Amino acid sequence: MDGEGQQILARALNLSADEIALLIDQLLASLDKPDDAVDALWRREIEDRVKAYQAGHIGSVALEQVLAKYRN
C-alpha cells in the first residue's frame, strides 16, 4: 500500500465501529460491478433448470432435508 493508502487506513481506524462497518460495506459494494455476460449465463442456467424440473428430468429437495444434511 502506498503512502496515501496508509494515511486513509490510519484515518479509517480512528472511526467508530459503526462508521468502519459502513465504510467497509461501501468499499465492498464498489468492487461488485455488474457483469452482463455473467448475468446472462445465470439467467440461462436458471431457465434451463426450470425447464428440466417442469419436464420431470430433475426433482427438488425439501428445505428441511437440506438443512438436516448440514446440521449433522
Coordinates of C-alpha atoms in Angstrom, one line a residue:
M1 CA 0.0 0.0 0.0
D2 CA 1.3 3.4 -0.9
G3 CA 1.6 6.4 1.5
E4 CA -1.9 7.7 0.6
G5 CA -3.4 4.3 1.3
Q6 CA -1.6 4.2 4.6
Q7 CA -3.0 7.6 5.5
I8 CA -6.5 6.6 4.6
L9 CA -6.2 3.4 6.6
A10 CA -4.9 5.3 9.7
R11 CA -7.8 7.7 9.4
A12 CA -10.3 4.9 9.0
L13 CA -9.0 3.1 12.1
N14 CA -10.0 6.1 14.1
L15 CA -13.6 5.9 13.1
S16 CA -16.3 4.3 15.3
A17 CA -17.2 0.7 14.8
D18 CA -20.4 1.7 13.0
E19 CA -18.6 4.1 10.7
I20 CA -16.0 1.4 9.9
A21 CA -18.7 -1.1 9.1
L22 CA -20.4 1.4 6.8
L23 CA -17.1 2.2 5.1
I24 CA -16.3 -1.5 4.6
D25 CA -19.8 -2.1 3.2
Q26 CA -19.4 0.8 0.7
L27 CA -15.9 -0.3 -0.3
L28 CA -17.0 -3.9 -0.9
A29 CA -20.0 -2.7 -2.9
S30 CA -17.7 -0.7 -5.1
L31 CA -15.9 -3.9 -6.1
D32 CA -19.2 -5.7 -7.1
K33 CA -19.7 -4.3 -10.6
P34 CA -22.5 -5.8 -12.7
D35 CA -21.4 -8.1 -15.5
D36 CA -23.9 -8.5 -18.2
A37 CA -22.3 -11.6 -19.6
V38 CA -22.3 -13.4 -16.2
D39 CA -25.9 -12.3 -15.6
A40 CA -26.9 -13.7 -19.0
L41 CA -25.3 -17.0 -18.2
W42 CA -27.0 -17.3 -14.8
R43 CA -30.3 -16.3 -16.4
R44 CA -29.9 -19.1 -19.0
E45 CA -28.9 -21.6 -16.3
I46 CA -32.0 -20.8 -14.3
E47 CA -34.2 -21.1 -17.3
D48 CA -32.7 -24.5 -18.2
R49 CA -33.1 -25.8 -14.6
V50 CA -36.8 -24.6 -14.5
K51 CA -37.5 -26.3 -17.9
A52 CA -35.7 -29.5 -16.7
Y53 CA -37.8 -29.5 -13.5
Q54 CA -41.0 -28.9 -15.4
A55 CA -40.2 -31.7 -17.8
G56 CA -39.5 -34.1 -14.9
H57 CA -35.8 -34.5 -15.6
I58 CA -34.8 -33.3 -12.2
G59 CA -36.5 -33.2 -8.8
S60 CA -36.5 -31.0 -5.8
V61 CA -35.5 -31.5 -2.2
A62 CA -37.4 -30.1 0.8
L63 CA -35.6 -27.3 2.7
E64 CA -35.7 -29.3 5.9
Q65 CA -33.8 -32.2 4.2
V66 CA -31.1 -29.9 3.0
L67 CA -30.7 -28.2 6.4
A68 CA -30.7 -31.6 8.2
K69 CA -27.9 -32.7 6.0
Y70 CA -25.7 -29.9 7.1
R71 CA -26.7 -29.9 10.7
N72 CA -25.3 -33.3 11.3

